[in-house]
Short mmCIF file of C-alpha atoms in Angstrom, two decimals:
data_model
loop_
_atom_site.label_atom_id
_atom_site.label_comp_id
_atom_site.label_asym_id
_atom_site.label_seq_id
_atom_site.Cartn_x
_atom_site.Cartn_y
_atom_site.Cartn_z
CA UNK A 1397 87.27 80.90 96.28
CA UNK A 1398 84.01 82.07 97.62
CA UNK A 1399 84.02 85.77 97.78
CA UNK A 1400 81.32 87.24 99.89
CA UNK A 1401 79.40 90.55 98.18
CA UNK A 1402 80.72 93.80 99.84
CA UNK A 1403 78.91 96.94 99.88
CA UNK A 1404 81.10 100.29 100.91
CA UNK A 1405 79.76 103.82 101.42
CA UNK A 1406 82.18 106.38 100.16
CA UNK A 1407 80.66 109.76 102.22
CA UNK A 1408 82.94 111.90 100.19
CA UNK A 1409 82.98 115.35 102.29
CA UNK A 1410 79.52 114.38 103.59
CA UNK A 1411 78.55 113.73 107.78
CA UNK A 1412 79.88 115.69 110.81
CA UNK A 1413 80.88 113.35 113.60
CA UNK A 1414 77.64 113.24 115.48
CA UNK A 1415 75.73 112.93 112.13
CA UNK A 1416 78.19 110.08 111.44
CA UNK A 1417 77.13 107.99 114.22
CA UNK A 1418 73.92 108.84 114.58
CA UNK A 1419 73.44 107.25 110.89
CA UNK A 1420 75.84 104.04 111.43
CA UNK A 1421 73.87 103.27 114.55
CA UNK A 1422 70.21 103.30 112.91
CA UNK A 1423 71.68 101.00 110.23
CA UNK A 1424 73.48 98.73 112.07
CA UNK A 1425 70.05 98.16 114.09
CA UNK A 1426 68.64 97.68 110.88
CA UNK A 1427 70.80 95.19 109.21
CA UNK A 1428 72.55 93.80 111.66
CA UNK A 1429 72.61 89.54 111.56
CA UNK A 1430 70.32 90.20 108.51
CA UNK A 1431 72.20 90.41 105.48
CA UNK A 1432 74.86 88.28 103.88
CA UNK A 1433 77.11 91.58 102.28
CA UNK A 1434 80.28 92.83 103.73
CA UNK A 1435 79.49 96.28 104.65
CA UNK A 1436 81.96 99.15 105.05
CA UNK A 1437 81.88 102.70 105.65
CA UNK A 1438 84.37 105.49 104.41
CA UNK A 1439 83.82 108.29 106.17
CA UNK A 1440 86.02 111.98 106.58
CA UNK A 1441 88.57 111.40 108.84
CA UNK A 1442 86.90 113.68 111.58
CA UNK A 1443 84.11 111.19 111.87
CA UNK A 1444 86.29 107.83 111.51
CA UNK A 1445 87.14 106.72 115.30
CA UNK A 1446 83.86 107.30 116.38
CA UNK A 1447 82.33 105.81 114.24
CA UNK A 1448 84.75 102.73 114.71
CA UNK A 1449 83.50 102.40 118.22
CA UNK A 1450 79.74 102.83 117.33
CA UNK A 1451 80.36 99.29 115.26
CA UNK A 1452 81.94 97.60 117.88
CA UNK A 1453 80.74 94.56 118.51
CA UNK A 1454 79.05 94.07 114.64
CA UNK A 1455 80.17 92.95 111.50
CA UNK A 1456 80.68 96.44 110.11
CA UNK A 1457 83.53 97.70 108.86
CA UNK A 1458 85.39 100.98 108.52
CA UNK A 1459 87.63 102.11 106.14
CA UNK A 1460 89.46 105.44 105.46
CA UNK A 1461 88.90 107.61 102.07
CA UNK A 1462 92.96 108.53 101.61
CA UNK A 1463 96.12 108.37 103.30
CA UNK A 1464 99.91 108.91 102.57
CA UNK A 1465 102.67 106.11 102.31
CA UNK A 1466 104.90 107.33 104.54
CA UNK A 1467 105.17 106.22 107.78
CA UNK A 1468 105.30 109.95 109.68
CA UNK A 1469 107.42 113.03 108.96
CA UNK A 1470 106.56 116.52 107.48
CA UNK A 1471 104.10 116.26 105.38
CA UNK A 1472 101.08 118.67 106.85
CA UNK A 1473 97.30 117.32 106.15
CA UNK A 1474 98.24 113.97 105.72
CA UNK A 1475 97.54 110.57 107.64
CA UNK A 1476 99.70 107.70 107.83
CA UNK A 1477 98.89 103.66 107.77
CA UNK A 1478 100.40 103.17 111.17
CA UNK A 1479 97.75 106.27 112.35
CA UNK A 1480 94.82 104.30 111.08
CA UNK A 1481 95.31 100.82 112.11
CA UNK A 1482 95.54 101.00 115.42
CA UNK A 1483 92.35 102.64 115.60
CA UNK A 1484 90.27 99.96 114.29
CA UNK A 1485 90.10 101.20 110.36
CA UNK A 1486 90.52 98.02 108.11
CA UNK A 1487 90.18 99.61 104.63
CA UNK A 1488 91.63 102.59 102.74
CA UNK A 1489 90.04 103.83 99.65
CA UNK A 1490 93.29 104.11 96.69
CA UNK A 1491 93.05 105.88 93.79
CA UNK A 1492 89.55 107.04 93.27
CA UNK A 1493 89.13 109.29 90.57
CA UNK A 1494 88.60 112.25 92.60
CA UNK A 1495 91.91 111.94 93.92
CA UNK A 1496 93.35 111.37 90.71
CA UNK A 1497 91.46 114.72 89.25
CA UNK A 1498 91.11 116.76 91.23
CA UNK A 1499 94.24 116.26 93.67
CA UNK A 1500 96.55 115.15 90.76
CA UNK A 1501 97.29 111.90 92.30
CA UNK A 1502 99.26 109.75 89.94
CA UNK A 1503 99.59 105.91 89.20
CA UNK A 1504 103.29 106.04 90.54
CA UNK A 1505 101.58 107.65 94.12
CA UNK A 1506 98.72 105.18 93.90
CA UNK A 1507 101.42 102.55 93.40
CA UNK A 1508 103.21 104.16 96.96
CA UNK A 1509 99.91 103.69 98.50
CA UNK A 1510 98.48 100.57 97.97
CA UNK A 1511 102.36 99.09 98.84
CA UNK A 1512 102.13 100.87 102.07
CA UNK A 1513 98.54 100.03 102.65
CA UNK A 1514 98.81 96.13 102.17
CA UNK A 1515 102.60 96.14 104.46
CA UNK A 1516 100.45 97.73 106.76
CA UNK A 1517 97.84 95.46 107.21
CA UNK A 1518 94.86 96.88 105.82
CA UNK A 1519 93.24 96.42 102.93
CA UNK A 1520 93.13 98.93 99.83
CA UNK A 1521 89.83 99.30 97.87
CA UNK A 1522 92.05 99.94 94.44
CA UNK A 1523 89.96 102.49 92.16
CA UNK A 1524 90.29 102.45 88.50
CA UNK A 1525 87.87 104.22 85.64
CA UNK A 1526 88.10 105.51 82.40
CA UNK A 1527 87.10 108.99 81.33
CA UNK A 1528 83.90 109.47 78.96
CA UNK A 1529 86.34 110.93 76.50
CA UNK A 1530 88.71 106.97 76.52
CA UNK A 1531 85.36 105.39 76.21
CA UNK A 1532 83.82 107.31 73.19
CA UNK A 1533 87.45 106.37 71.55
CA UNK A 1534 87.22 102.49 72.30
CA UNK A 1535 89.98 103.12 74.71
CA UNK A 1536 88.91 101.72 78.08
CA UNK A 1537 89.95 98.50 77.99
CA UNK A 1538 93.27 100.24 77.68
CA UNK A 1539 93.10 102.66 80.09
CA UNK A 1540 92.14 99.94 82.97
CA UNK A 1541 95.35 98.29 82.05
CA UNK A 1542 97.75 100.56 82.46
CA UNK A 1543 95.63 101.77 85.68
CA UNK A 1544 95.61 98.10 86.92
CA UNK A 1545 99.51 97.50 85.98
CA UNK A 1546 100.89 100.45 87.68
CA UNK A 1547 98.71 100.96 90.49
CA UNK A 1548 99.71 96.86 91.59
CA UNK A 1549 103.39 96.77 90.19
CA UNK A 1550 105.94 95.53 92.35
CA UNK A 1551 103.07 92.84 93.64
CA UNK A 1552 104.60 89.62 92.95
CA UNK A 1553 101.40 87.63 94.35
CA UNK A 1554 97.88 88.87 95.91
CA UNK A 1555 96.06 87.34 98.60
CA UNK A 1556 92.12 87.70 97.34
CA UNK A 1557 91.02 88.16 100.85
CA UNK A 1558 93.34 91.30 101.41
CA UNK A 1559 92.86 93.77 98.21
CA UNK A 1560 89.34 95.09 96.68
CA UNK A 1561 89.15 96.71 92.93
CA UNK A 1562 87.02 98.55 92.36
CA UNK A 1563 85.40 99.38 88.85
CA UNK A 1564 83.89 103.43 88.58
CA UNK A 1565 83.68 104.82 85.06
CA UNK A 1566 84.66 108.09 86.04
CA UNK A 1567 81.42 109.47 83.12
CA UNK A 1568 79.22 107.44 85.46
CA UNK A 1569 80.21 109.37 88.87
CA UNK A 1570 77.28 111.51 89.87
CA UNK A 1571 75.61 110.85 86.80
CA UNK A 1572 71.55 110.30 86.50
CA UNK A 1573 72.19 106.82 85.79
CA UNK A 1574 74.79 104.27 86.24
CA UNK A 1575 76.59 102.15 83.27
CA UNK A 1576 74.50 99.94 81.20
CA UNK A 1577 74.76 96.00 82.03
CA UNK A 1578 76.76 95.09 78.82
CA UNK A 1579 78.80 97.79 79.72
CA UNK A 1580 79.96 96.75 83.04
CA UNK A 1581 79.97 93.21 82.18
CA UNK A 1582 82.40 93.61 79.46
CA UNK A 1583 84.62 95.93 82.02
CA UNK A 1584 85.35 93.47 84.76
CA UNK A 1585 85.35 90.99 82.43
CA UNK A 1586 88.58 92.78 80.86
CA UNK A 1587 89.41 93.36 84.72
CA UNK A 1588 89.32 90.11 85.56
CA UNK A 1589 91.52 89.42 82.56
CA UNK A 1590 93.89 91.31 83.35
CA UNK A 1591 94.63 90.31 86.93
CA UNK A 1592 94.27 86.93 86.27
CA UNK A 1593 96.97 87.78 83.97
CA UNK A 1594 99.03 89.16 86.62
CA UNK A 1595 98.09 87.16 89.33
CA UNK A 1596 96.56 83.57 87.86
CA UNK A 1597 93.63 82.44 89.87
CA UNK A 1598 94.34 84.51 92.75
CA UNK A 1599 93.90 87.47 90.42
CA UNK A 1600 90.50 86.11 89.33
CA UNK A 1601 89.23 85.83 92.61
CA UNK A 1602 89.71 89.44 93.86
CA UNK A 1603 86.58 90.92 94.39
CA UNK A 1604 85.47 93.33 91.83
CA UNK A 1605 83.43 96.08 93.61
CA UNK A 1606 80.82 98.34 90.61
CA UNK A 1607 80.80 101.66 91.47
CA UNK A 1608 79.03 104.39 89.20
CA UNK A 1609 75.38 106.41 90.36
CA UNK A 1610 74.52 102.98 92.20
CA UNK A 1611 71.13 103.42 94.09
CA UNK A 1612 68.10 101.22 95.29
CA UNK A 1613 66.35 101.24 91.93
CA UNK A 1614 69.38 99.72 89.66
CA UNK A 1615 71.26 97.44 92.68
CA UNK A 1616 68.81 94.44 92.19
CA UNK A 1617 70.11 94.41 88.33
CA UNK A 1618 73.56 95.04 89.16
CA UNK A 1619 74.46 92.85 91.37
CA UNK A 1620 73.32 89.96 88.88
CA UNK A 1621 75.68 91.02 86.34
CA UNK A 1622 78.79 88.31 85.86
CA UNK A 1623 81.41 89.49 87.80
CA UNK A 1624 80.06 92.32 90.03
CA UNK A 1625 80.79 91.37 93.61
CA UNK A 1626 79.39 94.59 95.32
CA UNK A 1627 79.38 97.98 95.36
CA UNK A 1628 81.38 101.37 96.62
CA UNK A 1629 78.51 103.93 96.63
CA UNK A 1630 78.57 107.44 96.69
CA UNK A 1631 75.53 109.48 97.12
CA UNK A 1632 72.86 106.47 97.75
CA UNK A 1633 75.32 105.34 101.14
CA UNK A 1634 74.36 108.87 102.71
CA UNK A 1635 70.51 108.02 102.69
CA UNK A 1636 69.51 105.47 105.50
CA UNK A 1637 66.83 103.79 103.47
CA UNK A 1638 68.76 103.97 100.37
CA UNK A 1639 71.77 102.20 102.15
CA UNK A 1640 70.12 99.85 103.49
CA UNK A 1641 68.16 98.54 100.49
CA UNK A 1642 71.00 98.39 98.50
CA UNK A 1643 72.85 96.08 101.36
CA UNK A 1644 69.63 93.76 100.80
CA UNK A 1645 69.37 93.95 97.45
CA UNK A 1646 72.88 92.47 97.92
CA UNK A 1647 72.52 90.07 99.86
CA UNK A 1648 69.38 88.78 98.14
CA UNK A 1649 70.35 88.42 94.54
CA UNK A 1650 74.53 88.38 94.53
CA UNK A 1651 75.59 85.25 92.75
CA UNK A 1652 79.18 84.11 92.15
#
């Protein structure tokens, strides 16, 4: 299958709504018809439906940074699948390892998620990571496993065009620099293994997304490691010029 690269901005808690689409509009007139990447923005959910109709019209896309698998009912502060679609979001960010630390979100709940997010119609950008400490101890192959494995179980096929994994050493996260090239190159290869092990070819052709203290100096490099398909960035997709370089960089030197 030919996968086309994909570059996502996670904001994080980043961008009031008039910052928000102030920022989407200057680089949407500067990429726009120019580049070959996918590109997607996560905002907060304050900014998220604007910022969905200052892309309308483009090839951008917006996705959402969390929400709950159930449908409605009492559960204060969250946001439901059938909230989101409607308004023109088309991806949810599952199981990033902010949620996971900070919020205590679980593999079972990440499970919940991604099986409401893919009935639903959108399409989950799946999160998995080891911790420095799984690393040091030759333990990450291990630990994307069991991530991989519970967070898809229940899947009995995948369609490559409708889920996005997404590789972020959680030691990498903020860090001042992003995971070496052996390093990532030996982690989707083990990714890759492993859904092709759930999933046969169709497992092997989800994209595989590196995310990690990505920025305009390191993306060239990157994206030429085997099996990096694009990026979710953090910090470097709140900067216009960083953004923006690293959606070129993309789309210049990505090869399948």
């Amino acid at each position: 299958m030919n996968i086309h690269p994909i570059v996502a901005g996670n904001w994080k808690m980043h961008k009031t709504r008039n910052e928000g689409v102030s920022f989407v509009s200057k680089i949407k007139n500067r990429v726009l018809d120019k580049v070959e990447a996918r590109v997607i923005f996560c905002p907060p959910f304050t900014a998220l439906f604007s910022i969905v109709e200052a892309i309308e019209g483009s090839s951008l896309s917006v996705g959402a940074q969390n929400v709950y698998f159930e449908a409605q009912g009492a559960f204060t502060g969250e946001i439901s699948v059938e909230m989101l679609k409607p308004e023109g979001v088309e991806y949810v960010i599952i199981g990033h390892s902010e949620r996971r630390r900070i919020f205590g979100e679980s593999d079972s709940l990440i499970n919940k998620k991604i099986h409401a997010v893919l009935g639903g119609g959108l399409i989950p950008i799946f999160c998995i990571g080891e911790k420095l400490e799984d690393r040091k101890a030759n333990r990450t192959t291990d630990v994307l496993k069991i991530q991989i494995e519970s967070g898809l179980e229940g899947l009995g096929a995948v369609d490559p065009t409708k889920i996005i994994v997404a590789y972020e050493p959680v030691w990498a996260i903020g860090a001042s620099e992003a995971a070496s090239v052996e390093q990532i190159s030996e982690a989707h290869a083990s990714v890759k293994s492993i859904l092709a092990g759930m999933f046969r070819d169709d497992g092997n052709d989800v994209p595989l997304l590196y995310g990690g203290s990505v920025n305009e100096k390191n993306a060239a490099e990157l994206i030429q490691t085997k099996g990096v398909d694009g990026f979710l960035a953090g910090g470097a997709s709140l900067n216009e010029d960083s953004f923006c370089s690293i959606i070129e960089q993309v789309s210049n030197f990505y090869k399948r």
